[in-house]
mmCIF file of C-alpha atoms in Angstrom:
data_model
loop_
_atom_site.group_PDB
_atom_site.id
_atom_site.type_symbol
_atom_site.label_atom_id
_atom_site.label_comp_id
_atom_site.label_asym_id
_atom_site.label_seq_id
_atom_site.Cartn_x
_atom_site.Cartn_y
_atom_site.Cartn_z
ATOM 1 C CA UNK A 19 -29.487 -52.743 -18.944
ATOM 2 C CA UNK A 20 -28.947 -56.241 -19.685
ATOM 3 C CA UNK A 21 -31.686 -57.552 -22.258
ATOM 4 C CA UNK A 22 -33.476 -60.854 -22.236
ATOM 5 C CA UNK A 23 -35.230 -62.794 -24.986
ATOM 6 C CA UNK A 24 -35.353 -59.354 -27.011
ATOM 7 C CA UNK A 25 -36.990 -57.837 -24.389
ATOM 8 C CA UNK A 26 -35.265 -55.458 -21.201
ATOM 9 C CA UNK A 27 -36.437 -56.036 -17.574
ATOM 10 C CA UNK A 28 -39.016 -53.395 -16.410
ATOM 11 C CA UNK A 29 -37.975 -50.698 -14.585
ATOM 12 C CA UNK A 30 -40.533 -51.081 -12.095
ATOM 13 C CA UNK A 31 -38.496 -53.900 -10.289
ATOM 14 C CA UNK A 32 -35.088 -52.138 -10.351
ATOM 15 C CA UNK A 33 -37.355 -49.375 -9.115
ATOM 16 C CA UNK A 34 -38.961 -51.160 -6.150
ATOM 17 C CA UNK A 35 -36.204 -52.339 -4.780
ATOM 18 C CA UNK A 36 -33.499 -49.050 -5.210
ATOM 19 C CA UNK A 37 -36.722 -46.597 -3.819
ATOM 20 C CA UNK A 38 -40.448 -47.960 -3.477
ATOM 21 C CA UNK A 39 -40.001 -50.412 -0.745
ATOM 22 C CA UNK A 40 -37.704 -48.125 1.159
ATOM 23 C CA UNK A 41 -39.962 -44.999 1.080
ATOM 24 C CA UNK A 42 -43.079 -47.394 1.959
ATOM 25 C CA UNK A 43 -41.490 -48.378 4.526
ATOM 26 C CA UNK A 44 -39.978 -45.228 6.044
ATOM 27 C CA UNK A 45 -43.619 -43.752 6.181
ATOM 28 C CA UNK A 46 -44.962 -46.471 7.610
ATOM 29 C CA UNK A 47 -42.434 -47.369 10.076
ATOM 30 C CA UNK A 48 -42.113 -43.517 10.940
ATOM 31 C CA UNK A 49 -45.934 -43.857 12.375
ATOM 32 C CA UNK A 50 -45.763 -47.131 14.217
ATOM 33 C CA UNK A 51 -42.260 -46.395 16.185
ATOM 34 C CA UNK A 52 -42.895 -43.100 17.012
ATOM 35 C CA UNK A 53 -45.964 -43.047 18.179
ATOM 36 C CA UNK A 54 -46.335 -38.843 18.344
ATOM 37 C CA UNK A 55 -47.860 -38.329 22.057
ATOM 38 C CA UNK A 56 -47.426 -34.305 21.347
ATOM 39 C CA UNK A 57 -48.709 -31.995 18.743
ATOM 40 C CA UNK A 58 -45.017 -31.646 17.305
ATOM 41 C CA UNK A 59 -44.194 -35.061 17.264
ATOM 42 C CA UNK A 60 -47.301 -35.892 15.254
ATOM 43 C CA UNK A 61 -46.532 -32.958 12.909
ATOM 44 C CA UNK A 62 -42.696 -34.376 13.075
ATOM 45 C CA UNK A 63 -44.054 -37.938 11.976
ATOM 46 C CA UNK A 64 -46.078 -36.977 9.359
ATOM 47 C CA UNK A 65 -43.541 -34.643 7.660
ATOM 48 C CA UNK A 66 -41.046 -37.895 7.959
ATOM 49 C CA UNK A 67 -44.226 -40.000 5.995
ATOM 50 C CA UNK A 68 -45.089 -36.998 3.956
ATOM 51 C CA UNK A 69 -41.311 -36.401 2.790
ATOM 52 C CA UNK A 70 -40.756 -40.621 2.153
ATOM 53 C CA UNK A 71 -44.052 -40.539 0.069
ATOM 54 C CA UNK A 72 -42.692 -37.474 -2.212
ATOM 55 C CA UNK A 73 -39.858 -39.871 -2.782
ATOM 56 C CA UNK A 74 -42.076 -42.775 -3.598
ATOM 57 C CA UNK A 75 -44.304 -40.826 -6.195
ATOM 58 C CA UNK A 76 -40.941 -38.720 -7.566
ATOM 59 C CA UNK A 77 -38.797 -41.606 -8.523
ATOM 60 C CA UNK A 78 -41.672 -43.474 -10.370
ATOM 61 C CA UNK A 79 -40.689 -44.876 -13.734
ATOM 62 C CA UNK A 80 -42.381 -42.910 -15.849
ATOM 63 C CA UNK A 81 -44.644 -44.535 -18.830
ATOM 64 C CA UNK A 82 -43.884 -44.406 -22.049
ATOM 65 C CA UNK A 83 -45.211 -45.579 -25.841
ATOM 66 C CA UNK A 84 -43.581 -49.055 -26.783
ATOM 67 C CA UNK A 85 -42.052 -47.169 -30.437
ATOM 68 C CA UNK A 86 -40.610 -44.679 -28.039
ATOM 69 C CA UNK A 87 -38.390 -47.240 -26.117
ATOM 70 C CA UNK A 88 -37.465 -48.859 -29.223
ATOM 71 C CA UNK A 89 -36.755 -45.791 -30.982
ATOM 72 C CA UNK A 90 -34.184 -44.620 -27.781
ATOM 73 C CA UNK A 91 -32.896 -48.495 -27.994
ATOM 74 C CA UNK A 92 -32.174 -48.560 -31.341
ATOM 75 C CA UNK A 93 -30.374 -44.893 -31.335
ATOM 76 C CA UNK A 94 -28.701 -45.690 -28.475
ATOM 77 C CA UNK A 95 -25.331 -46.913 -30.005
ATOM 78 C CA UNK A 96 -25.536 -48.778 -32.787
ATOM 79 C CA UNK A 97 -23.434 -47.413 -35.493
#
């Protein structure tokens, strides 16, 4: 992770662009094309939207203390 003014990017974008904008748009998308007109195509879309959000909320970034990313930083290699 390449670090910038003493400070690395946030995961969030790396993130948002590798799995948050693709799930979004997966469920979403999965709604307005297929348009269920049956019982089992509705339950069929919103297993598709239900699955894409369990990979939206999954792959979060998870928070964590400032001293802890420093600490992992600092251990990381530097010997």
């Amino acid at each position: 992770m390449p670090v910038v003014d003493g400070k690395s990017p946030s995961p969030w974008r790396r993130w948002a662009l590798r799995w948050g904008a693709p799930s979004a748009a997966v469920a979403l998308v999965s709604v307005w094309v297929l348009e269920p007109g049956s019982v089992v195509g509705a339950i069929i879309t919103a297993g598709v939207a239900l699955g894409a959000l369990l990979v939206f909320v999954g792959t979060m970034p998870r928070r964590q203390p400032p001293g802890e990313l420093r600490a992992r930083r600092d251990a990381g290699g530097n010997e």
